[in-house]
PDB file of C-alpha atoms and ligand atoms in Angstrom:
ATOM      1  CA  UNK V 174     -19.815 -28.639   1.876  1.00  0.00           C
ATOM      2  CA  UNK V 175     -18.554 -29.843  -1.545  1.00  0.00           C
ATOM      3  CA  UNK V 176     -14.515 -30.221  -1.361  1.00  0.00           C
ATOM      4  CA  UNK V 177     -11.455 -29.366  -3.170  1.00  0.00           C
ATOM      5  CA  UNK V 178      -8.222 -30.319  -2.990  1.00  0.00           C
ATOM      6  CA  UNK V 179      -4.717 -28.400  -3.992  1.00  0.00           C
ATOM      7  CA  UNK V 180      -1.966 -30.194  -4.749  1.00  0.00           C
ATOM      8  CA  UNK V 181       1.032 -27.805  -4.871  1.00  0.00           C
ATOM      9  CA  UNK V 182       3.789 -26.225  -3.269  1.00  0.00           C
ATOM     10  CA  UNK V 183       4.056 -24.203  -0.357  1.00  0.00           C
ATOM     11  CA  UNK V 184       4.925 -20.841   0.059  1.00  0.00           C
ATOM     12  CA  UNK V 185       5.898 -19.350   3.664  1.00  0.00           C
ATOM     13  CA  UNK V 186       5.079 -15.689   3.227  1.00  0.00           C
ATOM     14  CA  UNK V 187       1.189 -17.247   2.213  1.00  0.00           C
ATOM     15  CA  UNK V 188       0.733 -15.153  -1.025  1.00  0.00           C
ATOM     16  CA  UNK V 189       0.383 -17.622  -3.214  1.00  0.00           C
ATOM     17  CA  UNK V 190       0.849 -21.620  -3.393  1.00  0.00           C
ATOM     18  CA  UNK V 191      -0.940 -24.001  -1.200  1.00  0.00           C
ATOM     19  CA  UNK V 192      -1.678 -21.068   1.160  1.00  0.00           C
ATOM     20  CA  UNK V 193      -3.089 -18.777  -1.033  1.00  0.00           C
ATOM     21  CA  UNK V 194      -5.070 -21.497  -2.898  1.00  0.00           C
ATOM     22  CA  UNK V 195      -6.500 -22.098   0.452  1.00  0.00           C
ATOM     23  CA  UNK V 196      -7.338 -19.236   1.361  1.00  0.00           C
ATOM     24  CA  UNK V 197      -9.684 -18.837  -1.791  1.00  0.00           C
ATOM     25  CA  UNK V 198     -11.315 -22.467  -1.137  1.00  0.00           C
ATOM     26  CA  UNK V 199     -12.759 -21.428   1.541  1.00  0.00           C
ATOM     27  CA  UNK V 200     -13.549 -18.068   0.635  1.00  0.00           C
ATOM     28  CA  UNK V 201     -15.390 -19.779  -2.317  1.00  0.00           C
ATOM     29  CA  UNK V 202     -17.505 -22.023   0.267  1.00  0.00           C
ATOM     30  CA  UNK V 203     -15.836 -25.173  -0.057  1.00  0.00           C
ATOM     31  CA  UNK V 204     -13.466 -27.710   2.008  1.00  0.00           C
ATOM     32  CA  UNK V 205      -9.809 -27.510   1.280  1.00  0.00           C
ATOM     33  CA  UNK V 206      -7.523 -30.558   1.001  1.00  0.00           C
ATOM     34  CA  UNK V 207      -3.854 -30.376   0.231  1.00  0.00           C
ATOM     35  CA  UNK V 208      -0.838 -32.603  -0.835  1.00  0.00           C
ATOM     36  CA  UNK V 209       2.239 -30.453  -0.725  1.00  0.00           C
ATOM     37  CA  UNK V 210       4.405 -31.026  -3.628  1.00  0.00           C
ATOM     38  CA  UNK V 211       7.465 -28.553  -2.156  1.00  0.00           C
ATOM     39  CA  UNK V 212       8.160 -26.295   0.471  1.00  0.00           C
ATOM     40  CA  UNK V 213       9.494 -23.096  -0.783  1.00  0.00           C
ATOM     41  CA  UNK V 214      11.607 -20.461   1.500  1.00  0.00           C
ATOM     42  CA  UNK V 215       9.981 -17.424  -0.129  1.00  0.00           C
ATOM     43  CA  UNK V 216       8.604 -13.678   0.576  1.00  0.00           C
ATOM     44  CA  UNK V 217       7.308 -10.803  -1.422  1.00  0.00           C
ATOM     45  CA  UNK V 218      10.249 -10.091  -2.295  1.00  0.00           C
ATOM     46  CA  UNK V 219      11.617 -13.415  -3.934  1.00  0.00           C
ATOM     47  CA  UNK V 220      11.727 -17.650  -3.874  1.00  0.00           C
ATOM     48  CA  UNK V 221      15.691 -18.238  -1.688  1.00  0.00           C
ATOM     49  CA  UNK V 222      14.489 -21.871  -1.404  1.00  0.00           C
ATOM     50  CA  UNK V 223      12.931 -24.500  -3.000  1.00  0.00           C
ATOM     51  CA  UNK V 224      12.744 -28.078  -0.684  1.00  0.00           C
ATOM     52  CA  UNK V 225      10.454 -30.623  -2.893  1.00  0.00           C
ATOM     53  CA  UNK V 226       8.946 -33.501  -1.451  1.00  0.00           C
ATOM     54  CA  UNK V 227      10.096 -36.992  -2.045  1.00  0.00           C
ATOM     55  CA  UNK V 228       7.503 -38.268  -4.634  1.00  0.00           C
ATOM     56  CA  UNK V 229       6.955 -41.717  -2.357  1.00  0.00           C
ATOM     57  CA  UNK V 230       5.266 -39.416   0.277  1.00  0.00           C
ATOM     58  CA  UNK V 231       2.949 -37.583  -2.325  1.00  0.00           C
ATOM     59  CA  UNK V 232       1.555 -40.527  -3.590  1.00  0.00           C
ATOM     60  CA  UNK V 233       0.657 -41.050   0.081  1.00  0.00           C
ATOM     61  CA  UNK V 234      -0.586 -37.468   0.464  1.00  0.00           C
ATOM     62  CA  UNK V 235      -2.774 -38.037  -2.343  1.00  0.00           C
ATOM     63  CA  UNK V 236      -4.460 -41.613  -1.012  1.00  0.00           C
ATOM     64  CA  UNK V 237      -5.066 -40.526   2.176  1.00  0.00           C
ATOM     65  CA  UNK V 238      -7.400 -37.552   0.739  1.00  0.00           C
ATOM     66  CA  UNK V 239      -9.016 -40.060  -2.005  1.00  0.00           C
ATOM     67  CA  UNK V 240      -9.759 -42.246  -0.247  1.00  0.00           C
ATOM     68  CA  UNK V 241     -12.001 -40.620   2.591  1.00  0.00           C
ATOM     69  CA  UNK V 242     -12.918 -36.868   1.821  1.00  0.00           C
ATOM     70  CA  UNK V 243     -13.385 -37.614  -2.113  1.00  0.00           C
ATOM     71  CA  UNK V 244     -12.754 -34.288  -3.733  1.00  0.00           C
ATOM     72  CA  UNK V 245     -15.313 -32.737  -5.890  1.00  0.00           C
ATOM     73  CA  UNK V 246     -12.358 -30.371  -7.784  1.00  0.00           C
ATOM     74  CA  UNK V 247      -8.614 -31.088  -7.456  1.00  0.00           C
ATOM     75  CA  UNK V 248      -6.593 -27.708  -8.879  1.00  0.00           C
ATOM     76  CA  UNK V 249      -2.563 -28.590  -9.214  1.00  0.00           C
ATOM     77  CA  UNK V 250      -0.195 -25.964  -9.283  1.00  0.00           C
ATOM     78  CA  UNK V 251       3.420 -25.383  -8.524  1.00  0.00           C
ATOM     79  CA  UNK V 252       5.017 -29.169  -9.599  1.00  0.00           C
ATOM     80  CA  UNK V 253       9.182 -29.378 -10.490  1.00  0.00           C
ATOM     81  CA  UNK V 254       9.998 -32.670 -11.154  1.00  0.00           C
ATOM     82  CA  UNK V 255       9.376 -35.105 -13.090  1.00  0.00           C
ATOM     83  CA  UNK V 256       8.556 -37.801 -10.332  1.00  0.00           C
ATOM     84  CA  UNK V 257       6.471 -35.982  -8.399  1.00  0.00           C
ATOM     85  CA  UNK V 258       4.433 -35.573 -12.276  1.00  0.00           C
ATOM     86  CA  UNK V 259       4.304 -39.003 -12.623  1.00  0.00           C
ATOM     87  CA  UNK V 260       2.771 -39.988  -9.603  1.00  0.00           C
ATOM     88  CA  UNK V 261       0.261 -37.153  -9.369  1.00  0.00           C
ATOM     89  CA  UNK V 262      -0.915 -38.430 -12.718  1.00  0.00           C
ATOM     90  CA  UNK V 263      -1.509 -42.107 -11.530  1.00  0.00           C
ATOM     91  CA  UNK V 264      -3.282 -41.546  -9.193  1.00  0.00           C
ATOM     92  CA  UNK V 265      -5.479 -38.640 -10.915  1.00  0.00           C
ATOM     93  CA  UNK V 266      -6.193 -42.168 -12.866  1.00  0.00           C
ATOM     94  CA  UNK V 267      -6.494 -44.346 -10.095  1.00  0.00           C
ATOM     95  CA  UNK V 268      -9.142 -42.406  -8.357  1.00  0.00           C
ATOM     96  CA  UNK V 269     -11.288 -41.183 -11.384  1.00  0.00           C
ATOM     97  CA  UNK V 270     -10.476 -37.594 -10.234  1.00  0.00           C
ATOM     98  CA  UNK V 271     -13.315 -34.917 -11.617  1.00  0.00           C
ATOM     99  CA  UNK V 272     -12.628 -31.157 -12.761  1.00  0.00           C
ATOM    100  CA  UNK V 273      -9.326 -31.194 -12.961  1.00  0.00           C
ATOM    101  CA  UNK V 274      -7.480 -27.579 -13.293  1.00  0.00           C
ATOM    102  CA  UNK V 275      -3.214 -27.769 -13.991  1.00  0.00           C
ATOM    103  CA  UNK V 276      -2.280 -24.142 -13.887  1.00  0.00           C
ATOM    104  CA  UNK V 277       1.279 -24.879 -15.337  1.00  0.00           C
ATOM    105  CA  UNK V 278       2.979 -22.597 -13.248  1.00  0.00           C
ATOM    106  CA  UNK V 279       6.594 -22.154 -14.411  1.00  0.00           C
ATOM    107  CA  UNK V 280       8.719 -19.041 -12.724  1.00  0.00           C
ATOM    108  CA  UNK V 281       7.048 -16.915 -10.505  1.00  0.00           C
ATOM    109  CA  UNK V 282       6.377 -13.399 -10.560  1.00  0.00           C
ATOM    110  CA  UNK V 283      10.000 -12.139  -8.726  1.00  0.00           C
ATOM    111  CA  UNK V 284      11.672 -14.154 -11.491  1.00  0.00           C
ATOM    112  CA  UNK V 285      12.502 -17.635  -9.742  1.00  0.00           C
ATOM    113  CA  UNK V 286      12.271 -20.630 -11.930  1.00  0.00           C
ATOM    114  CA  UNK V 287       9.981 -23.316 -10.211  1.00  0.00           C
ATOM    115  CA  UNK V 288      10.261 -25.898 -12.502  1.00  0.00           C
ATOM    116  CA  UNK V 289      13.066 -28.032 -14.105  1.00  0.00           C
ATOM    117  CA  UNK V 290      13.194 -28.630 -18.047  1.00  0.00           C
ATOM    118  CA  UNK V 291      12.577 -31.892 -18.152  1.00  0.00           C
ATOM    119  CA  UNK V 292       9.702 -31.719 -15.645  1.00  0.00           C
ATOM    120  CA  UNK V 293       7.609 -29.032 -18.277  1.00  0.00           C
ATOM    121  CA  UNK V 294       7.821 -32.194 -20.970  1.00  0.00           C
ATOM    122  CA  UNK V 295       6.742 -34.505 -18.203  1.00  0.00           C
ATOM    123  CA  UNK V 296       3.580 -32.041 -17.524  1.00  0.00           C
ATOM    124  CA  UNK V 297       2.223 -31.873 -21.073  1.00  0.00           C
ATOM    125  CA  UNK V 298       2.557 -35.872 -21.556  1.00  0.00           C
ATOM    126  CA  UNK V 299       1.076 -36.822 -18.622  1.00  0.00           C
ATOM    127  CA  UNK V 300      -1.108 -34.090 -16.820  1.00  0.00           C
ATOM    128  CA  UNK V 301      -2.452 -32.043 -19.584  1.00  0.00           C
ATOM    129  CA  UNK V 302      -4.845 -34.955 -20.803  1.00  0.00           C
ATOM    130  CA  UNK V 303      -5.846 -35.325 -17.683  1.00  0.00           C
ATOM    131  CA  UNK V 304      -6.901 -32.063 -17.861  1.00  0.00           C
ATOM    132  CA  UNK V 305     -10.527 -29.949 -17.731  1.00  0.00           C
ATOM    133  CA  UNK V 306      -8.787 -26.924 -17.725  1.00  0.00           C
ATOM    134  CA  UNK V 307      -5.429 -25.662 -18.495  1.00  0.00           C
ATOM    135  CA  UNK V 308      -4.540 -22.212 -16.981  1.00  0.00           C
ATOM    136  CA  UNK V 309      -1.661 -20.628 -18.096  1.00  0.00           C
ATOM    137  CA  UNK V 310      -0.229 -17.252 -18.151  1.00  0.00           C
ATOM    138  CA  UNK V 311       0.895 -15.436 -21.357  1.00  0.00           C
ATOM    139  CA  UNK V 312       4.809 -15.799 -20.559  1.00  0.00           C
ATOM    140  CA  UNK V 313       3.978 -19.719 -19.711  1.00  0.00           C
ATOM    141  CA  UNK V 314       1.371 -19.901 -23.238  1.00  0.00           C
ATOM    142  CA  UNK V 315       4.268 -18.841 -25.287  1.00  0.00           C
ATOM    143  CA  UNK V 316       6.791 -21.178 -22.972  1.00  0.00           C
ATOM    144  CA  UNK V 317       4.396 -23.925 -24.429  1.00  0.00           C
ATOM    145  CA  UNK V 318       3.437 -22.927 -27.809  1.00  0.00           C
ATOM    146  CA  UNK V 319       7.243 -21.859 -28.751  1.00  0.00           C
ATOM    147  CA  UNK V 320       5.300 -18.884 -30.268  1.00  0.00           C
ATOM    148  CA  UNK V 321       5.596 -14.784 -28.595  1.00  0.00           C
ATOM    149  CA  UNK V 322       2.266 -13.436 -27.809  1.00  0.00           C
ATOM    150  CA  UNK V 323       1.856  -9.518 -27.999  1.00  0.00           C
ATOM    151  CA  UNK V 324      -1.502  -9.162 -28.903  1.00  0.00           C
ATOM    152  CA  UNK V 325      -5.227 -10.350 -28.236  1.00  0.00           C
ATOM    153  CA  UNK V 326      -4.599 -11.959 -31.925  1.00  0.00           C
ATOM    154  CA  UNK V 327      -1.949 -14.367 -30.745  1.00  0.00           C
ATOM    155  CA  UNK V 328      -3.536 -14.924 -27.644  1.00  0.00           C
ATOM    156  CA  UNK V 329      -6.511 -17.102 -28.887  1.00  0.00           C
ATOM    157  CA  UNK V 330      -3.747 -18.533 -32.257  1.00  0.00           C
ATOM    158  CA  UNK V 331      -1.847 -19.852 -28.927  1.00  0.00           C
ATOM    159  CA  UNK V 332      -4.722 -20.826 -26.884  1.00  0.00           C
ATOM    160  CA  UNK V 333      -6.569 -23.068 -29.773  1.00  0.00           C
ATOM    161  CA  UNK V 334      -3.431 -24.323 -30.674  1.00  0.00           C
ATOM    162  CA  UNK V 335      -2.477 -25.634 -26.803  1.00  0.00           C
ATOM    163  CA  UNK V 336      -6.252 -26.801 -26.340  1.00  0.00           C
ATOM    164  CA  UNK V 337      -5.703 -29.313 -30.126  1.00  0.00           C
ATOM    165  CA  UNK V 338      -3.024 -30.716 -28.764  1.00  0.00           C
ATOM    166  CA  UNK V 339      -4.120 -31.439 -25.395  1.00  0.00           C
ATOM    167  CA  UNK V 340      -7.991 -31.340 -25.872  1.00  0.00           C
ATOM    168  CA  UNK V 341      -8.706 -29.923 -23.062  1.00  0.00           C
ATOM    169  CA  UNK V 342     -10.271 -26.130 -22.295  1.00  0.00           C
ATOM    170  CA  UNK V 343      -7.186 -23.067 -21.926  1.00  0.00           C
ATOM    171  CA  UNK V 344      -7.871 -20.204 -19.832  1.00  0.00           C
ATOM    172  CA  UNK V 345      -4.828 -18.035 -21.155  1.00  0.00           C
ATOM    173  CA  UNK V 346      -4.881 -15.231 -18.441  1.00  0.00           C
ATOM    174  CA  UNK V 347      -4.149 -11.434 -19.552  1.00  0.00           C
ATOM    175  CA  UNK V 348      -2.532 -10.535 -16.369  1.00  0.00           C
ATOM    176  CA  UNK V 349       0.833  -9.527 -18.098  1.00  0.00           C
ATOM    177  CA  UNK V 350      -0.358  -7.519 -21.055  1.00  0.00           C
ATOM    178  CA  UNK V 351       0.494  -3.821 -20.818  1.00  0.00           C
ATOM    179  CA  UNK V 352      -3.810  -2.210 -20.688  1.00  0.00           C
ATOM    180  CA  UNK V 353      -6.598  -4.505 -19.482  1.00  0.00           C
ATOM    181  CA  UNK V 354      -6.578  -8.172 -17.746  1.00  0.00           C
ATOM    182  CA  UNK V 355      -8.756  -9.967 -20.340  1.00  0.00           C
ATOM    183  CA  UNK V 356      -8.520 -13.407 -20.176  1.00  0.00           C
ATOM    184  CA  UNK V 357      -9.437 -15.556 -23.067  1.00  0.00           C
ATOM    185  CA  UNK V 358     -11.105 -19.161 -22.912  1.00  0.00           C
ATOM    186  CA  UNK V 359     -10.684 -21.514 -25.768  1.00  0.00           C
ATOM    187  CA  UNK V 360     -12.864 -24.414 -25.294  1.00  0.00           C
ATOM    188  CA  UNK V 361     -15.044 -27.000 -27.294  1.00  0.00           C
ATOM    189  CA  UNK V 362     -13.301 -25.394 -30.575  1.00  0.00           C
ATOM    190  CA  UNK V 363     -14.289 -22.206 -29.723  1.00  0.00           C
ATOM    191  CA  UNK V 364     -13.352 -18.677 -27.260  1.00  0.00           C
ATOM    192  CA  UNK V 365     -14.925 -16.418 -25.318  1.00  0.00           C
ATOM    193  CA  UNK V 366     -13.122 -13.132 -23.359  1.00  0.00           C
ATOM    194  CA  UNK V 367     -13.473 -12.557 -19.531  1.00  0.00           C
ATOM    195  CA  UNK V 368     -13.026  -8.994 -19.323  1.00  0.00           C
ATOM    196  CA  UNK V 369     -11.196  -7.384 -16.926  1.00  0.00           C
ATOM    197  CA  UNK V 370     -10.454  -3.689 -15.712  1.00  0.00           C
ATOM    198  CA  UNK V 371      -6.733  -3.501 -14.417  1.00  0.00           C
ATOM    199  CA  UNK V 372      -6.484  -2.158 -11.146  1.00  0.00           C
ATOM    200  CA  UNK V 373      -3.802  -0.614  -9.759  1.00  0.00           C
ATOM    201  CA  UNK V 374      -1.837  -2.428  -7.258  1.00  0.00           C
ATOM    202  CA  UNK V 375       1.081  -3.673  -7.113  1.00  0.00           C
ATOM    203  CA  UNK V 376       0.565  -6.408  -5.153  1.00  0.00           C
ATOM    204  CA  UNK V 377      -0.284  -8.936  -7.064  1.00  0.00           C
ATOM    205  CA  UNK V 378       1.183 -12.318  -5.778  1.00  0.00           C
ATOM    206  CA  UNK V 379      -0.361 -15.487  -6.029  1.00  0.00           C
ATOM    207  CA  UNK V 380      -3.237 -14.145  -8.410  1.00  0.00           C
ATOM    208  CA  UNK V 381      -2.557 -17.281 -10.769  1.00  0.00           C
ATOM    209  CA  UNK V 382      -2.915 -20.079  -7.921  1.00  0.00           C
ATOM    210  CA  UNK V 383      -5.993 -17.475  -6.744  1.00  0.00           C
ATOM    211  CA  UNK V 384      -7.932 -18.058 -10.124  1.00  0.00           C
ATOM    212  CA  UNK V 385      -7.432 -21.326 -10.315  1.00  0.00           C
ATOM    213  CA  UNK V 386      -8.604 -22.103  -7.042  1.00  0.00           C
ATOM    214  CA  UNK V 387     -11.130 -19.737  -7.738  1.00  0.00           C
ATOM    215  CA  UNK V 388     -12.110 -21.803 -10.880  1.00  0.00           C
ATOM    216  CA  UNK V 389     -12.178 -25.572  -9.189  1.00  0.00           C
ATOM    217  CA  UNK V 390     -13.961 -24.276  -6.262  1.00  0.00           C
ATOM    218  CA  UNK V 391     -17.160 -23.398  -8.512  1.00  0.00           C
ATOM    219  CA  UNK V 392     -16.291 -26.244 -11.274  1.00  0.00           C
ATOM    220  CA  UNK V 393     -16.982 -28.416  -7.408  1.00  0.00           C
ATOM    221  CA  UNK V 394     -20.086 -26.758  -6.820  1.00  0.00           C
ATOM    222  CA  UNK V 395     -21.153 -27.288  -9.928  1.00  0.00           C
ATOM    223  CA  UNK V 396     -21.411 -24.455 -11.701  1.00  0.00           C
ATOM    224  CA  UNK V 397     -20.062 -25.181 -15.603  1.00  0.00           C
ATOM    225  CA  UNK V 398     -16.412 -23.622 -16.909  1.00  0.00           C
ATOM    226  CA  UNK V 399     -17.694 -20.296 -18.198  1.00  0.00           C
ATOM    227  CA  UNK V 400     -19.875 -19.715 -14.274  1.00  0.00           C
ATOM    228  CA  UNK V 401     -16.429 -21.064 -12.765  1.00  0.00           C
ATOM    229  CA  UNK V 402     -14.276 -18.390 -14.755  1.00  0.00           C
ATOM    230  CA  UNK V 403     -16.251 -15.892 -14.383  1.00  0.00           C
ATOM    231  CA  UNK V 404     -17.367 -15.696 -10.655  1.00  0.00           C
ATOM    232  CA  UNK V 405     -13.082 -16.641 -10.376  1.00  0.00           C
ATOM    233  CA  UNK V 406     -12.971 -13.474 -12.374  1.00  0.00           C
ATOM    234  CA  UNK V 407     -15.175 -11.875 -10.184  1.00  0.00           C
ATOM    235  CA  UNK V 408     -13.326 -13.059  -6.457  1.00  0.00           C
ATOM    236  CA  UNK V 409      -9.741 -12.344  -8.001  1.00  0.00           C
ATOM    237  CA  UNK V 410     -10.214  -8.590  -8.787  1.00  0.00           C
ATOM    238  CA  UNK V 411     -12.537  -8.033  -5.300  1.00  0.00           C
ATOM    239  CA  UNK V 412      -9.018  -9.390  -3.704  1.00  0.00           C
ATOM    240  CA  UNK V 413      -7.005  -7.050  -5.342  1.00  0.00           C
ATOM    241  CA  UNK V 414      -9.813  -4.476  -5.294  1.00  0.00           C
ATOM    242  CA  UNK V 415      -8.988  -4.782  -1.289  1.00  0.00           C
ATOM    243  CA  UNK V 416      -5.645  -3.166  -1.851  1.00  0.00           C
ATOM    244  CA  UNK V 417      -4.261  -4.803   0.418  1.00  0.00           C
ATOM    245  CA  UNK V 418      -0.248  -3.551   1.222  1.00  0.00           C
ATOM    246  CA  UNK V 419       2.329  -6.128   3.023  1.00  0.00           C
ATOM    247  CA  UNK V 420       5.979  -7.153   2.492  1.00  0.00           C
ATOM    248  CA  UNK V 421       8.469  -4.682   0.828  1.00  0.00           C
ATOM    249  CA  UNK V 422       7.752  -6.306  -2.313  1.00  0.00           C
ATOM    250  CA  UNK V 423       4.874  -7.632  -5.216  1.00  0.00           C
ATOM    251  CA  UNK V 424       2.617  -8.274  -2.370  1.00  0.00           C
ATOM    252  CA  UNK V 425      -0.494 -10.650  -0.803  1.00  0.00           C
ATOM    253  CA  UNK V 426      -3.657  -9.769  -2.026  1.00  0.00           C
ATOM    254  CA  UNK V 427      -6.406 -10.225   0.517  1.00  0.00           C
ATOM    255  CA  UNK V 428      -8.463 -13.370   0.476  1.00  0.00           C
ATOM    256  CA  UNK V 429     -10.757 -12.545   3.056  1.00  0.00           C
ATOM    257  CA  UNK V 430     -12.450  -9.053   1.479  1.00  0.00           C
ATOM    258  CA  UNK V 431     -15.887 -11.143   1.275  1.00  0.00           C
ATOM    259  CA  UNK V 432     -16.235 -12.876   4.407  1.00  0.00           C
ATOM    260  CA  UNK V 433     -17.985 -10.922   6.572  1.00  0.00           C
ATOM    261  CA  UNK V 434     -19.022 -11.964  10.017  1.00  0.00           C
ATOM    262  CA  UNK V 435     -18.209 -11.253  13.757  1.00  0.00           C
ATOM    263  CA  UNK V 436     -15.395 -13.012  13.951  1.00  0.00           C
ATOM    264  CA  UNK V 437     -13.370 -10.585  10.793  1.00  0.00           C
ATOM    265  CA  UNK V 438     -15.298  -7.293  11.545  1.00  0.00           C
ATOM    266  CA  UNK V 439     -14.258  -7.479  15.050  1.00  0.00           C
ATOM    267  CA  UNK V 440     -12.250  -3.965  15.541  1.00  0.00           C
ATOM    268  CA  UNK V 441      -9.386  -4.409  16.386  1.00  0.00           C
ATOM    269  CA  UNK V 442      -7.495  -4.368  20.434  1.00  0.00           C
TER     270      UNK V 442
HETATM  271  N1  ADP E 564      -3.543  -5.791 -12.031  1.00  0.00           N
HETATM  272  C1  ADP E 564      -4.855  -6.900 -12.195  1.00  0.00           C
HETATM  273  N2  ADP E 564      -6.083  -5.989 -12.255  1.00  0.00           N
HETATM  274  C2  ADP E 564      -6.838  -7.184 -12.483  1.00  0.00           C
HETATM  275  N3  ADP E 564      -6.832  -7.999 -12.420  1.00  0.00           N
HETATM  276  C3  ADP E 564      -5.480  -8.405 -12.882  1.00  0.00           C
HETATM  277  C4  ADP E 564      -4.408  -7.999 -12.343  1.00  0.00           C
HETATM  278  N4  ADP E 564      -3.148  -9.046 -12.767  1.00  0.00           N
HETATM  279  C5  ADP E 564      -3.830 -10.122 -12.564  1.00  0.00           C
HETATM  280  N5  ADP E 564      -5.029 -10.286 -13.163  1.00  0.00           N
HETATM  281  C6  ADP E 564      -6.090 -11.211 -13.446  1.00  0.00           C
HETATM  282  O1  ADP E 564      -5.137 -11.934 -12.364  1.00  0.00           O
HETATM  283  C7  ADP E 564      -5.726 -13.480 -12.994  1.00  0.00           C
HETATM  284  C8  ADP E 564      -4.017 -13.881 -12.583  1.00  0.00           C
HETATM  285  O2  ADP E 564      -3.186 -13.768 -14.139  1.00  0.00           O
HETATM  286  P1  ADP E 564      -1.561 -14.082 -14.117  1.00  0.00           P
HETATM  287  O3  ADP E 564      -1.210 -12.682 -13.312  1.00  0.00           O
HETATM  288  O4  ADP E 564      -1.322 -13.472 -15.701  1.00  0.00           O
HETATM  289  O5  ADP E 564      -0.827 -14.709 -13.444  1.00  0.00           O
HETATM  290  P2  ADP E 564      -0.141 -15.506 -13.145  1.00  0.00           P
HETATM  291  O6  ADP E 564      -0.250 -14.632 -11.739  1.00  0.00           O
HETATM  292  O7  ADP E 564       0.527 -17.055 -13.246  1.00  0.00           O
HETATM  293  O8  ADP E 564       1.082 -15.253 -13.429  1.00  0.00           O
HETATM  294  C9  ADP E 564      -5.708 -13.292 -14.336  1.00  0.00           C
HETATM  295  O9  ADP E 564      -6.888 -13.343 -13.609  1.00  0.00           O
HETATM  296  C10 ADP E 564      -5.566 -11.823 -14.726  1.00  0.00           C
HETATM  297  O10 ADP E 564      -6.642 -11.452 -15.520  1.00  0.00           O
HETATM  298  C1  LIG E 565       5.173 -22.361  -3.722  1.00  0.00           C
HETATM  299  C2  LIG E 565       4.236 -21.462  -5.125  1.00  0.00           C
HETATM  300  N1  LIG E 565       3.461 -21.625  -5.786  1.00  0.00           N
HETATM  301  C3  LIG E 565       3.272 -21.212  -7.168  1.00  0.00           C
HETATM  302  C4  LIG E 565       3.846 -19.448  -6.923  1.00  0.00           C
HETATM  303  C5  LIG E 565       3.424 -19.004  -8.177  1.00  0.00           C
HETATM  304  O1  LIG E 565       2.139 -18.105  -7.971  1.00  0.00           O
HETATM  305  P1  LIG E 565       1.605 -17.357  -9.275  1.00  0.00           P
HETATM  306  O2  LIG E 565       0.357 -16.905  -8.370  1.00  0.00           O
HETATM  307  O3  LIG E 565       1.335 -18.187 -10.686  1.00  0.00           O
HETATM  308  O4  LIG E 565       2.251 -16.010  -9.940  1.00  0.00           O
HETATM  309  P2  LIG E 565       3.078 -15.180  -8.730  1.00  0.00           P
HETATM  310  O5  LIG E 565       2.775 -15.002  -7.303  1.00  0.00           O
HETATM  311  O6  LIG E 565       4.569 -15.264  -9.267  1.00  0.00           O
HETATM  312  O7  LIG E 565       2.924 -13.624  -9.093  1.00  0.00           O
HETATM  313  C6  LIG E 565       4.439 -19.418  -6.738  1.00  0.00           C
HETATM  314  N2  LIG E 565       5.623 -18.027  -5.970  1.00  0.00           N
HETATM  315  N3  LIG E 565       4.747 -20.039  -5.025  1.00  0.00           N
END
């Protein structure tokens, strides 16, 4: 069985962060492991508190994983502080990690800030150059480029700029656009659109975490980047289309929509 590691924050309501990543990896057929960067007290209406991991402890989590069950891919999500980013970069280099997907998580859809300003610079300096692909949403791509993105042309320009600056592929996600949910992959000086029909579902908590973990899962299984993005896009469209409706705010998706076996299909008692 192929393996994937998520390095991210815990979301107590289970829709985003580590919990979304593990559910996604499992649903995409890989063995999931985690190194937790922070605990968040969070639900579908917002984040009330964040407790960052100790950086030495995060290093120990990474040592424990890499020296035993080596991950075929690594997804990195919420990392709030510079000292945690230093440790992650150093361990990824030490263990020669492969298939690295960096989701530069900055602000939750609920509005909570999930990274400090100085950590954004550290992310750029230390982690981006190690990534095989970065997956910013539109607001994150605006922060990374210092430009406003209001149409498809500007998405291409921003992805090109980020890709050339950090020498890695960039998937600029279009979930925050008004029309369809079209994502733009810029890699090796060329771009490709991944088209997605917008699903009329207000419950989009954790879409970014889910997409990046699905990409990592498919890279772990040996698919190339374009195929991995395509399969991840199909997966997230399925999870949104399942129309799970939980919580008082923007709820989680049904990560298990495609898991069809006797344990999930038994009638409720
Ligand atoms: N309503 C929707 N219908 C279909 N796809 C969506 C919808 N909202 C987001 N997506 C898709 O979910 C993925 C995550 O995108 P986005 O929501 O922009 O990321 P983030 O959660 O980081 O803000 C992208 O593939 C995007 O196109
Ligand atoms: C612990 C944690 N990590 C990341 C996020 C952000 O999730 P994301 O999928 O990027 O977007 P929204 O869930 O905010 O739509 C989070 N909320 N918590």
